[in-house]
Amino acid sequence: MQLSTKHLLGIKDLSPKDISLILSTAQQFKEVLQRPVKKVPSLRDVTIVNLFYENSTRTRISFELAEKRLGADTINFAASASSVKKGETLLDTVNNILSMKVDMVVMRHSASGAPHFLAKHLPNTGIVNAGDGINEHPTQALLDAFSITEKTGGLEGKKILLIGDIMHSRVALSNIYLLNKMGAEVMLSGPPTLIPPYIKEAMGVQVEYDLKKALKWCDVANVLRIQLERQNQVLFSSLREYNLSYGVTKKLLQEVDKDIVIMHPGPINRGVEIDSDVADGNQSIILQQVENGVAVRMAALYLLAGTAN
Ligand code: CP
């Protein structure tokens, strides 16, 4: 089976069949990753450049590890240490890299639409979006879906709550697209200033500003970071106030008294959107999400390479 697309730009472009294929392939790769020899030669002779124009810990390491586990040749590019600093454009940079016979580009960029721009100009190179501005972070949503499925048995009919800075979160948008396509119910909770007013109707989600009520409703709560670097005006009074109203704390979970699965895409701001005893507690699957990211990215790269041939 093949994906219906040769680029992975966003969940918006994937069909439910594509998503199921990536998730089932990731399950096979997760089994490979449990073996003493964790490598397969599926992408031998494929060269992939990881082009990171914005900081990353999890996504960057996870893609590099996924590529190495698949036997691909990998090149890591950090814009901060490149000729981008001398004024070279994105397209010139990528064309120069591709002239060295690179097959696929994994790109993170602070500008929404940057990977779409590359895909338009380089239709014969597989482009993978590793997070673009406030638009999408498709592999994060896929690893979140894989982790929910692993923990709860599936996505269909599950009640998933996204908490926090929905307005600036590419993780939220990709999760909403994916969960809607796969038959889950989605609710958003957070300060009214961080939830776009049109989102309820536009995306078919529920909105509940009272976090305790929202937590009582859900099976899974995915807690999001406040994206201070993407906010050009003050949208809530203080981080302390935010923690009091929208922080997921042990006391709040005790009051809700429900076995909710707690997720967070990272990086965590401990004591702001989530307290340490929740992030590190036994309801949390945060580190399993990170672990699953490698298998999910192996699946995405493997399937995209097959689509390109
Ligand atoms: N979840 C995530 O995208 O983390 P990084 O920014 O560290 O890659």
PDB file of C-alpha atoms and ligand atoms in Angstrom:
ATOM      1  CA  MET A   1       0.000   0.000   0.000  1.00  0.00           C
ATOM      2  CA  GLN A   2       1.091   3.561  -0.714  1.00  0.00           C
ATOM      3  CA  LEU A   3       0.336   7.021   0.598  1.00  0.00           C
ATOM      4  CA  SER A   4      -1.805   9.283  -1.576  1.00  0.00           C
ATOM      5  CA  THR A   5       0.851  12.032  -1.347  1.00  0.00           C
ATOM      6  CA  LYS A   6       4.584  12.280  -2.022  1.00  0.00           C
ATOM      7  CA  HIS A   7       5.088  15.108   0.514  1.00  0.00           C
ATOM      8  CA  LEU A   8       4.018  15.220   4.160  1.00  0.00           C
ATOM      9  CA  LEU A   9       3.058  18.872   4.509  1.00  0.00           C
ATOM     10  CA  GLY A  10       0.104  18.600   6.870  1.00  0.00           C
ATOM     11  CA  ILE A  11      -2.573  16.290   8.243  1.00  0.00           C
ATOM     12  CA  LYS A  12      -5.063  18.428   6.299  1.00  0.00           C
ATOM     13  CA  ASP A  13      -3.855  16.742   3.063  1.00  0.00           C
ATOM     14  CA  LEU A  14      -3.969  13.143   4.364  1.00  0.00           C
ATOM     15  CA  SER A  15      -6.898  10.770   4.018  1.00  0.00           C
ATOM     16  CA  PRO A  16      -8.031   8.559   6.926  1.00  0.00           C
ATOM     17  CA  LYS A  17      -6.530   5.667   4.920  1.00  0.00           C
ATOM     18  CA  ASP A  18      -3.134   7.446   4.779  1.00  0.00           C
ATOM     19  CA  ILE A  19      -3.246   8.061   8.536  1.00  0.00           C
ATOM     20  CA  SER A  20      -4.155   4.419   9.278  1.00  0.00           C
ATOM     21  CA  LEU A  21      -1.356   3.242   6.977  1.00  0.00           C
ATOM     22  CA  ILE A  22       1.246   5.411   8.744  1.00  0.00           C
ATOM     23  CA  LEU A  23       0.024   4.258  12.180  1.00  0.00           C
ATOM     24  CA  SER A  24       0.019   0.546  11.278  1.00  0.00           C
ATOM     25  CA  THR A  25       3.462   0.830   9.652  1.00  0.00           C
ATOM     26  CA  ALA A  26       4.718   2.632  12.779  1.00  0.00           C
ATOM     27  CA  GLN A  27       3.528  -0.348  14.850  1.00  0.00           C
ATOM     28  CA  GLN A  28       5.750  -2.625  12.767  1.00  0.00           C
ATOM     29  CA  PHE A  29       8.715  -0.270  13.198  1.00  0.00           C
ATOM     30  CA  LYS A  30       8.066  -0.063  16.944  1.00  0.00           C
ATOM     31  CA  GLU A  31       8.507  -3.840  17.035  1.00  0.00           C
ATOM     32  CA  VAL A  32      11.809  -3.479  15.121  1.00  0.00           C
ATOM     33  CA  LEU A  33      12.940  -0.925  17.723  1.00  0.00           C
ATOM     34  CA  GLN A  34      12.440  -3.481  20.541  1.00  0.00           C
ATOM     35  CA  ARG A  35      14.956  -5.887  18.925  1.00  0.00           C
ATOM     36  CA  PRO A  36      18.654  -6.041  19.911  1.00  0.00           C
ATOM     37  CA  VAL A  37      19.482  -4.895  16.338  1.00  0.00           C
ATOM     38  CA  LYS A  38      17.268  -1.847  15.820  1.00  0.00           C
ATOM     39  CA  LYS A  39      18.229  -1.129  12.211  1.00  0.00           C
ATOM     40  CA  VAL A  40      16.615  -2.127   8.909  1.00  0.00           C
ATOM     41  CA  PRO A  41      18.046  -1.326   5.467  1.00  0.00           C
ATOM     42  CA  SER A  42      14.768   0.061   4.050  1.00  0.00           C
ATOM     43  CA  LEU A  43      16.214   3.461   3.066  1.00  0.00           C
ATOM     44  CA  ARG A  44      19.748   2.380   2.158  1.00  0.00           C
ATOM     45  CA  ASP A  45      21.106   4.728  -0.563  1.00  0.00           C
ATOM     46  CA  VAL A  46      18.477   7.375   0.298  1.00  0.00           C
ATOM     47  CA  THR A  47      19.951  10.716   1.428  1.00  0.00           C
ATOM     48  CA  ILE A  48      17.890  12.971   3.677  1.00  0.00           C
ATOM     49  CA  VAL A  49      18.695  16.501   4.840  1.00  0.00           C
ATOM     50  CA  ASN A  50      17.231  17.770   8.110  1.00  0.00           C
ATOM     51  CA  LEU A  51      16.821  21.485   7.529  1.00  0.00           C
ATOM     52  CA  PHE A  52      16.072  23.220  10.832  1.00  0.00           C
ATOM     53  CA  TYR A  53      15.455  26.963  10.688  1.00  0.00           C
ATOM     54  CA  GLU A  54      13.958  26.935  14.183  1.00  0.00           C
ATOM     55  CA  ASN A  55      15.062  25.333  17.466  1.00  0.00           C
ATOM     56  CA  SER A  56      14.089  21.753  18.211  1.00  0.00           C
ATOM     57  CA  THR A  57      15.129  18.952  20.543  1.00  0.00           C
ATOM     58  CA  ARG A  58      12.641  16.083  20.163  1.00  0.00           C
ATOM     59  CA  THR A  59      11.666  16.414  16.490  1.00  0.00           C
ATOM     60  CA  ARG A  60      15.183  16.886  15.213  1.00  0.00           C
ATOM     61  CA  ILE A  61      16.740  14.022  17.183  1.00  0.00           C
ATOM     62  CA  SER A  62      13.755  11.794  16.437  1.00  0.00           C
ATOM     63  CA  PHE A  63      13.966  12.354  12.651  1.00  0.00           C
ATOM     64  CA  GLU A  64      17.723  11.802  12.661  1.00  0.00           C
ATOM     65  CA  LEU A  65      17.361   8.602  14.662  1.00  0.00           C
ATOM     66  CA  ALA A  66      14.504   7.399  12.422  1.00  0.00           C
ATOM     67  CA  GLU A  67      16.657   8.005   9.321  1.00  0.00           C
ATOM     68  CA  LYS A  68      19.633   6.184  10.824  1.00  0.00           C
ATOM     69  CA  ARG A  69      17.458   3.237  11.944  1.00  0.00           C
ATOM     70  CA  LEU A  70      16.233   2.965   8.327  1.00  0.00           C
ATOM     71  CA  GLY A  71      19.798   2.979   6.978  1.00  0.00           C
ATOM     72  CA  ALA A  72      19.503   6.370   5.228  1.00  0.00           C
ATOM     73  CA  ASP A  73      22.382   8.829   4.886  1.00  0.00           C
ATOM     74  CA  THR A  74      21.548  11.943   6.884  1.00  0.00           C
ATOM     75  CA  ILE A  75      22.803  15.506   6.816  1.00  0.00           C
ATOM     76  CA  ASN A  76      21.902  17.986   9.533  1.00  0.00           C
ATOM     77  CA  PHE A  77      21.571  21.649   8.660  1.00  0.00           C
ATOM     78  CA  ALA A  78      21.083  24.352  11.306  1.00  0.00           C
ATOM     79  CA  ALA A  79      20.214  27.709   9.759  1.00  0.00           C
ATOM     80  CA  SER A  80      21.966  29.519  12.622  1.00  0.00           C
ATOM     81  CA  ALA A  81      25.330  28.059  11.554  1.00  0.00           C
ATOM     82  CA  SER A  82      24.864  28.365   7.771  1.00  0.00           C
ATOM     83  CA  SER A  83      25.098  30.855   4.893  1.00  0.00           C
ATOM     84  CA  VAL A  84      21.486  31.832   5.646  1.00  0.00           C
ATOM     85  CA  LYS A  85      23.222  34.252   8.051  1.00  0.00           C
ATOM     86  CA  LYS A  86      24.897  35.834   4.973  1.00  0.00           C
ATOM     87  CA  GLY A  87      21.525  36.437   3.302  1.00  0.00           C
ATOM     88  CA  GLU A  88      21.039  33.259   1.222  1.00  0.00           C
ATOM     89  CA  THR A  89      17.372  32.568   0.445  1.00  0.00           C
ATOM     90  CA  LEU A  90      15.499  29.403   1.420  1.00  0.00           C
ATOM     91  CA  LEU A  91      15.156  28.290  -2.211  1.00  0.00           C
ATOM     92  CA  ASP A  92      18.842  28.938  -3.028  1.00  0.00           C
ATOM     93  CA  THR A  93      19.889  27.077   0.112  1.00  0.00           C
ATOM     94  CA  VAL A  94      17.767  24.048  -0.729  1.00  0.00           C
ATOM     95  CA  ASN A  95      18.701  24.020  -4.427  1.00  0.00           C
ATOM     96  CA  ASN A  96      22.377  24.025  -3.469  1.00  0.00           C
ATOM     97  CA  ILE A  97      21.829  21.121  -1.062  1.00  0.00           C
ATOM     98  CA  LEU A  98      19.790  19.181  -3.638  1.00  0.00           C
ATOM     99  CA  SER A  99      22.536  19.602  -6.280  1.00  0.00           C
ATOM    100  CA  MET A 100      24.576  17.305  -3.999  1.00  0.00           C
ATOM    101  CA  LYS A 101      22.006  14.541  -4.770  1.00  0.00           C
ATOM    102  CA  VAL A 102      19.760  14.688  -1.722  1.00  0.00           C
ATOM    103  CA  ASP A 103      16.482  12.732  -2.033  1.00  0.00           C
ATOM    104  CA  MET A 104      14.294  14.089   0.788  1.00  0.00           C
ATOM    105  CA  VAL A 105      14.098  17.248   2.887  1.00  0.00           C
ATOM    106  CA  VAL A 106      12.768  17.375   6.446  1.00  0.00           C
ATOM    107  CA  MET A 107      12.134  21.002   7.321  1.00  0.00           C
ATOM    108  CA  ARG A 108      11.199  23.038  10.391  1.00  0.00           C
ATOM    109  CA  HIS A 109      10.621  26.757   9.850  1.00  0.00           C
ATOM    110  CA  SER A 110       9.108  29.603  11.848  1.00  0.00           C
ATOM    111  CA  ALA A 111       7.188  30.790   8.759  1.00  0.00           C
ATOM    112  CA  SER A 112       3.833  29.078   8.196  1.00  0.00           C
ATOM    113  CA  GLY A 113       3.785  27.633   4.667  1.00  0.00           C
ATOM    114  CA  ALA A 114       7.584  27.378   4.224  1.00  0.00           C
ATOM    115  CA  PRO A 115       7.497  23.597   3.428  1.00  0.00           C
ATOM    116  CA  HIS A 116       4.568  24.172   1.024  1.00  0.00           C
ATOM    117  CA  PHE A 117       6.700  26.770  -0.785  1.00  0.00           C
ATOM    118  CA  LEU A 118       9.513  24.228  -1.129  1.00  0.00           C
ATOM    119  CA  ALA A 119       7.155  21.496  -2.343  1.00  0.00           C
ATOM    120  CA  LYS A 120       5.795  23.859  -5.013  1.00  0.00           C
ATOM    121  CA  HIS A 121       9.264  24.722  -6.306  1.00  0.00           C
ATOM    122  CA  LEU A 122      10.780  21.231  -5.875  1.00  0.00           C
ATOM    123  CA  PRO A 123       7.977  18.850  -6.860  1.00  0.00           C
ATOM    124  CA  ASN A 124      10.356  15.908  -7.383  1.00  0.00           C
ATOM    125  CA  THR A 125      11.873  15.984  -3.890  1.00  0.00           C
ATOM    126  CA  GLY A 126       9.967  14.531  -0.930  1.00  0.00           C
ATOM    127  CA  ILE A 127       9.338  17.364   1.550  1.00  0.00           C
ATOM    128  CA  VAL A 128       8.432  16.557   5.166  1.00  0.00           C
ATOM    129  CA  ASN A 129       7.073  19.283   7.416  1.00  0.00           C
ATOM    130  CA  ALA A 130       8.684  19.101  10.871  1.00  0.00           C
ATOM    131  CA  GLY A 131       6.631  22.087  12.087  1.00  0.00           C
ATOM    132  CA  ASP A 132       5.882  25.337  10.210  1.00  0.00           C
ATOM    133  CA  GLY A 133       5.075  28.453  12.239  1.00  0.00           C
ATOM    134  CA  ILE A 134       1.546  28.317  13.633  1.00  0.00           C
ATOM    135  CA  ASN A 135       0.303  26.063  10.823  1.00  0.00           C
ATOM    136  CA  GLU A 136       0.944  22.306  11.228  1.00  0.00           C
ATOM    137  CA  HIS A 137       3.201  19.748  12.902  1.00  0.00           C
ATOM    138  CA  PRO A 138       1.968  16.572  11.201  1.00  0.00           C
ATOM    139  CA  THR A 139       4.402  14.032  12.654  1.00  0.00           C
ATOM    140  CA  GLN A 140       3.613  15.281  16.174  1.00  0.00           C
ATOM    141  CA  ALA A 141      -0.110  14.673  15.595  1.00  0.00           C
ATOM    142  CA  LEU A 142       0.680  11.222  14.163  1.00  0.00           C
ATOM    143  CA  LEU A 143       2.818  10.254  17.163  1.00  0.00           C
ATOM    144  CA  ASP A 144       0.123  11.615  19.487  1.00  0.00           C
ATOM    145  CA  ALA A 145      -2.471   9.470  17.675  1.00  0.00           C
ATOM    146  CA  PHE A 146      -0.189   6.425  17.866  1.00  0.00           C
ATOM    147  CA  SER A 147       0.339   6.995  21.609  1.00  0.00           C
ATOM    148  CA  ILE A 148      -3.409   7.433  22.289  1.00  0.00           C
ATOM    149  CA  THR A 149      -4.154   4.245  20.334  1.00  0.00           C
ATOM    150  CA  GLU A 150      -1.446   2.336  22.185  1.00  0.00           C
ATOM    151  CA  LYS A 151      -2.752   3.489  25.584  1.00  0.00           C
ATOM    152  CA  THR A 152      -6.537   3.381  25.020  1.00  0.00           C
ATOM    153  CA  GLY A 153      -7.031   0.936  22.141  1.00  0.00           C
ATOM    154  CA  GLY A 154      -8.099   3.363  19.382  1.00  0.00           C
ATOM    155  CA  LEU A 155      -9.202   6.846  18.349  1.00  0.00           C
ATOM    156  CA  GLU A 156     -12.818   6.300  17.224  1.00  0.00           C
ATOM    157  CA  GLY A 157     -15.238   7.805  19.771  1.00  0.00           C
ATOM    158  CA  LYS A 158     -12.464   8.856  22.186  1.00  0.00           C
ATOM    159  CA  LYS A 159     -12.888  12.214  23.938  1.00  0.00           C
ATOM    160  CA  ILE A 160      -9.700  14.220  23.497  1.00  0.00           C
ATOM    161  CA  LEU A 161      -9.124  17.557  25.232  1.00  0.00           C
ATOM    162  CA  LEU A 162      -6.519  20.057  23.993  1.00  0.00           C
ATOM    163  CA  ILE A 163      -5.622  22.601  26.693  1.00  0.00           C
ATOM    164  CA  GLY A 164      -3.906  25.957  26.398  1.00  0.00           C
ATOM    165  CA  ASP A 165      -2.556  28.152  23.635  1.00  0.00           C
ATOM    166  CA  ILE A 166      -4.660  26.842  20.758  1.00  0.00           C
ATOM    167  CA  MET A 167      -4.263  30.075  18.778  1.00  0.00           C
ATOM    168  CA  HIS A 168      -0.500  29.704  18.231  1.00  0.00           C
ATOM    169  CA  SER A 169      -0.212  25.913  18.323  1.00  0.00           C
ATOM    170  CA  ARG A 170       0.609  23.928  15.171  1.00  0.00           C
ATOM    171  CA  VAL A 171       0.309  20.810  17.357  1.00  0.00           C
ATOM    172  CA  ALA A 172      -3.304  21.743  18.132  1.00  0.00           C
ATOM    173  CA  LEU A 173      -4.226  22.308  14.479  1.00  0.00           C
ATOM    174  CA  SER A 174      -2.659  19.039  13.275  1.00  0.00           C
ATOM    175  CA  ASN A 175      -4.276  17.146  16.175  1.00  0.00           C
ATOM    176  CA  ILE A 176      -7.713  18.618  15.400  1.00  0.00           C
ATOM    177  CA  TYR A 177      -7.459  17.641  11.708  1.00  0.00           C
ATOM    178  CA  LEU A 178      -6.301  14.123  12.569  1.00  0.00           C
ATOM    179  CA  LEU A 179      -8.747  13.433  15.403  1.00  0.00           C
ATOM    180  CA  ASN A 180     -11.694  14.717  13.341  1.00  0.00           C
ATOM    181  CA  LYS A 181     -10.685  12.500  10.389  1.00  0.00           C
ATOM    182  CA  MET A 182     -10.329   9.440  12.647  1.00  0.00           C
ATOM    183  CA  GLY A 183     -13.673   9.773  14.439  1.00  0.00           C
ATOM    184  CA  ALA A 184     -12.563  11.117  17.844  1.00  0.00           C
ATOM    185  CA  GLU A 185     -14.411  13.914  19.668  1.00  0.00           C
ATOM    186  CA  VAL A 186     -12.349  17.058  20.284  1.00  0.00           C
ATOM    187  CA  MET A 187     -12.764  19.714  22.974  1.00  0.00           C
ATOM    188  CA  LEU A 188     -10.592  22.801  23.488  1.00  0.00           C
ATOM    189  CA  SER A 189     -10.023  24.558  26.818  1.00  0.00           C
ATOM    190  CA  GLY A 190      -7.946  27.612  27.663  1.00  0.00           C
ATOM    191  CA  PRO A 191      -8.228  31.369  28.091  1.00  0.00           C
ATOM    192  CA  PRO A 192     -10.718  32.901  25.597  1.00  0.00           C
ATOM    193  CA  THR A 193      -7.863  35.093  24.291  1.00  0.00           C
ATOM    194  CA  LEU A 194      -5.900  31.970  23.233  1.00  0.00           C
ATOM    195  CA  ILE A 195      -8.775  30.151  21.493  1.00  0.00           C
ATOM    196  CA  PRO A 196      -9.740  31.601  18.076  1.00  0.00           C
ATOM    197  CA  PRO A 197     -13.448  32.609  18.199  1.00  0.00           C
ATOM    198  CA  TYR A 198     -14.222  31.016  14.814  1.00  0.00           C
ATOM    199  CA  ILE A 199     -12.682  27.609  15.594  1.00  0.00           C
ATOM    200  CA  LYS A 200     -15.821  25.934  16.993  1.00  0.00           C
ATOM    201  CA  GLU A 201     -17.773  26.222  13.758  1.00  0.00           C
ATOM    202  CA  ALA A 202     -14.787  26.127  11.375  1.00  0.00           C
ATOM    203  CA  MET A 203     -13.239  22.957  12.813  1.00  0.00           C
ATOM    204  CA  GLY A 204     -16.263  21.189  14.352  1.00  0.00           C
ATOM    205  CA  VAL A 205     -14.852  21.112  17.897  1.00  0.00           C
ATOM    206  CA  GLN A 206     -16.323  21.871  21.320  1.00  0.00           C
ATOM    207  CA  VAL A 207     -14.987  24.701  23.494  1.00  0.00           C
ATOM    208  CA  GLU A 208     -15.184  24.698  27.317  1.00  0.00           C
ATOM    209  CA  TYR A 209     -13.490  27.539  29.179  1.00  0.00           C
ATOM    210  CA  ASP A 210     -13.916  25.844  32.582  1.00  0.00           C
ATOM    211  CA  LEU A 211     -10.933  23.479  32.761  1.00  0.00           C
ATOM    212  CA  LYS A 212     -12.387  21.281  35.520  1.00  0.00           C
ATOM    213  CA  LYS A 213     -15.573  20.653  33.489  1.00  0.00           C
ATOM    214  CA  ALA A 214     -13.457  19.925  30.396  1.00  0.00           C
ATOM    215  CA  LEU A 215     -11.284  17.442  32.308  1.00  0.00           C
ATOM    216  CA  LYS A 216     -14.398  15.678  33.642  1.00  0.00           C
ATOM    217  CA  TRP A 217     -15.518  15.212  30.004  1.00  0.00           C
ATOM    218  CA  CYS A 218     -12.317  13.801  28.473  1.00  0.00           C
ATOM    219  CA  ASP A 219     -10.517  10.460  28.233  1.00  0.00           C
ATOM    220  CA  VAL A 220      -7.216  12.062  27.191  1.00  0.00           C
ATOM    221  CA  ALA A 221      -5.870  15.554  27.928  1.00  0.00           C
ATOM    222  CA  ASN A 222      -3.118  16.929  25.685  1.00  0.00           C
ATOM    223  CA  VAL A 223      -1.564  19.912  27.483  1.00  0.00           C
ATOM    224  CA  LEU A 224       0.043  22.564  25.264  1.00  0.00           C
ATOM    225  CA  ARG A 225       2.795  25.066  25.942  1.00  0.00           C
ATOM    226  CA  ILE A 226       2.185  28.809  25.925  1.00  0.00           C
ATOM    227  CA  GLN A 227       3.976  29.905  22.743  1.00  0.00           C
ATOM    228  CA  LEU A 228       5.352  33.184  24.104  1.00  0.00           C
ATOM    229  CA  GLU A 229       7.761  33.442  21.143  1.00  0.00           C
ATOM    230  CA  ARG A 230       4.791  33.655  18.728  1.00  0.00           C
ATOM    231  CA  GLN A 231       2.731  36.187  20.714  1.00  0.00           C
ATOM    232  CA  ASN A 232       3.273  39.826  19.797  1.00  0.00           C
ATOM    233  CA  GLN A 233       0.894  41.140  22.455  1.00  0.00           C
ATOM    234  CA  VAL A 234       0.007  40.196  26.014  1.00  0.00           C
ATOM    235  CA  LEU A 235      -2.889  37.696  25.874  1.00  0.00           C
ATOM    236  CA  PHE A 236      -3.156  36.769  29.574  1.00  0.00           C
ATOM    237  CA  SER A 237      -2.292  38.549  32.809  1.00  0.00           C
ATOM    238  CA  SER A 238       0.693  36.517  34.050  1.00  0.00           C
ATOM    239  CA  LEU A 239       2.135  32.992  34.009  1.00  0.00           C
ATOM    240  CA  ARG A 240       1.115  32.664  37.682  1.00  0.00           C
ATOM    241  CA  GLU A 241      -2.487  33.596  36.839  1.00  0.00           C
ATOM    242  CA  TYR A 242      -2.384  31.198  33.889  1.00  0.00           C
ATOM    243  CA  ASN A 243      -1.255  28.357  36.161  1.00  0.00           C
ATOM    244  CA  LEU A 244      -4.054  29.115  38.627  1.00  0.00           C
ATOM    245  CA  SER A 245      -6.772  28.994  35.933  1.00  0.00           C
ATOM    246  CA  TYR A 246      -5.422  26.594  33.297  1.00  0.00           C
ATOM    247  CA  GLY A 247      -2.488  24.737  34.849  1.00  0.00           C
ATOM    248  CA  VAL A 248      -3.008  20.976  35.117  1.00  0.00           C
ATOM    249  CA  THR A 249      -2.160  20.320  38.753  1.00  0.00           C
ATOM    250  CA  LYS A 250      -2.295  17.243  40.989  1.00  0.00           C
ATOM    251  CA  LYS A 251      -4.968  18.942  43.134  1.00  0.00           C
ATOM    252  CA  LEU A 252      -7.154  19.559  40.068  1.00  0.00           C
ATOM    253  CA  LEU A 253      -6.794  15.955  38.866  1.00  0.00           C
ATOM    254  CA  GLN A 254      -7.684  14.709  42.370  1.00  0.00           C
ATOM    255  CA  GLU A 255     -10.838  16.858  42.303  1.00  0.00           C
ATOM    256  CA  VAL A 256     -11.768  15.535  38.838  1.00  0.00           C
ATOM    257  CA  ASP A 257     -11.099  11.968  40.093  1.00  0.00           C
ATOM    258  CA  LYS A 258     -10.983  10.284  36.672  1.00  0.00           C
ATOM    259  CA  ASP A 259      -8.310   8.116  35.071  1.00  0.00           C
ATOM    260  CA  ILE A 260      -7.388  10.622  32.342  1.00  0.00           C
ATOM    261  CA  VAL A 261      -4.344  10.003  30.122  1.00  0.00           C
ATOM    262  CA  ILE A 262      -2.055  13.072  30.297  1.00  0.00           C
ATOM    263  CA  MET A 263      -0.029  14.076  27.238  1.00  0.00           C
ATOM    264  CA  HIS A 264       2.252  16.984  26.325  1.00  0.00           C
ATOM    265  CA  PRO A 265       4.188  17.450  23.065  1.00  0.00           C
ATOM    266  CA  GLY A 266       7.105  19.186  24.851  1.00  0.00           C
ATOM    267  CA  PRO A 267       8.976  21.277  25.632  1.00  0.00           C
ATOM    268  CA  ILE A 268       7.242  21.521  29.025  1.00  0.00           C
ATOM    269  CA  ASN A 269       7.070  24.719  31.054  1.00  0.00           C
ATOM    270  CA  ARG A 270       6.819  23.110  34.487  1.00  0.00           C
ATOM    271  CA  GLY A 271       4.659  25.083  36.901  1.00  0.00           C
ATOM    272  CA  VAL A 272       2.915  26.962  34.076  1.00  0.00           C
ATOM    273  CA  GLU A 273       0.677  24.714  31.923  1.00  0.00           C
ATOM    274  CA  ILE A 274       1.481  21.537  33.894  1.00  0.00           C
ATOM    275  CA  ASP A 275       2.921  20.794  37.332  1.00  0.00           C
ATOM    276  CA  SER A 276       5.863  18.434  37.752  1.00  0.00           C
ATOM    277  CA  ASP A 277       3.927  15.863  39.778  1.00  0.00           C
ATOM    278  CA  VAL A 278       1.436  15.536  36.883  1.00  0.00           C
ATOM    279  CA  ALA A 279       4.050  15.561  34.092  1.00  0.00           C
ATOM    280  CA  ASP A 280       6.063  12.879  35.905  1.00  0.00           C
ATOM    281  CA  GLY A 281       3.067  11.079  37.453  1.00  0.00           C
ATOM    282  CA  ASN A 282       1.567   7.707  36.549  1.00  0.00           C
ATOM    283  CA  GLN A 283      -1.230   9.193  34.359  1.00  0.00           C
ATOM    284  CA  SER A 284       1.394  10.796  32.095  1.00  0.00           C
ATOM    285  CA  ILE A 285       2.554   9.205  28.820  1.00  0.00           C
ATOM    286  CA  ILE A 286       4.804  12.137  27.851  1.00  0.00           C
ATOM    287  CA  LEU A 287       7.989  10.084  27.482  1.00  0.00           C
ATOM    288  CA  GLN A 288       6.125   7.310  25.627  1.00  0.00           C
ATOM    289  CA  GLN A 289       5.079   9.997  23.113  1.00  0.00           C
ATOM    290  CA  VAL A 290       8.750  10.858  22.561  1.00  0.00           C
ATOM    291  CA  GLU A 291       9.676   7.166  22.231  1.00  0.00           C
ATOM    292  CA  ASN A 292       6.850   6.589  19.715  1.00  0.00           C
ATOM    293  CA  GLY A 293       8.022   9.566  17.649  1.00  0.00           C
ATOM    294  CA  VAL A 294      10.922   7.539  16.253  1.00  0.00           C
ATOM    295  CA  ALA A 295       8.717   4.666  14.989  1.00  0.00           C
ATOM    296  CA  VAL A 296       6.136   7.091  13.571  1.00  0.00           C
ATOM    297  CA  ARG A 297       8.794   9.095  11.721  1.00  0.00           C
ATOM    298  CA  MET A 298      10.375   5.881  10.415  1.00  0.00           C
ATOM    299  CA  ALA A 299       6.946   4.945   9.032  1.00  0.00           C
ATOM    300  CA  ALA A 300       6.363   8.347   7.437  1.00  0.00           C
ATOM    301  CA  LEU A 301       9.807   8.460   5.782  1.00  0.00           C
ATOM    302  CA  TYR A 302       9.597   4.835   4.608  1.00  0.00           C
ATOM    303  CA  LEU A 303       6.140   5.310   3.048  1.00  0.00           C
ATOM    304  CA  LEU A 304       7.028   8.665   1.465  1.00  0.00           C
ATOM    305  CA  ALA A 305      10.182   7.172  -0.083  1.00  0.00           C
ATOM    306  CA  GLY A 306       7.985   4.398  -1.558  1.00  0.00           C
ATOM    307  CA  THR A 307       5.523   6.943  -2.968  1.00  0.00           C
ATOM    308  CA  ALA A 308       8.326   8.933  -4.620  1.00  0.00           C
ATOM    309  CA  ASN A 309       9.711   5.883  -6.501  1.00  0.00           C
TER     310      ASN A 309
HETATM  311  N1   CP B   1       7.317  18.566  20.218  1.00  0.00           N
HETATM  312  C1   CP B   1       8.261  19.240  19.574  1.00  0.00           C
HETATM  313  O1   CP B   1       8.098  19.640  18.404  1.00  0.00           O
HETATM  314  O2   CP B   1       9.418  19.464  20.300  1.00  0.00           O
HETATM  315  P1   CP B   1      10.731  20.146  19.718  1.00  0.00           P
HETATM  316  O3   CP B   1      10.392  21.601  19.438  1.00  0.00           O
HETATM  317  O4   CP B   1      11.774  20.006  20.786  1.00  0.00           O
HETATM  318  O5   CP B   1      11.093  19.448  18.461  1.00  0.00           O
END
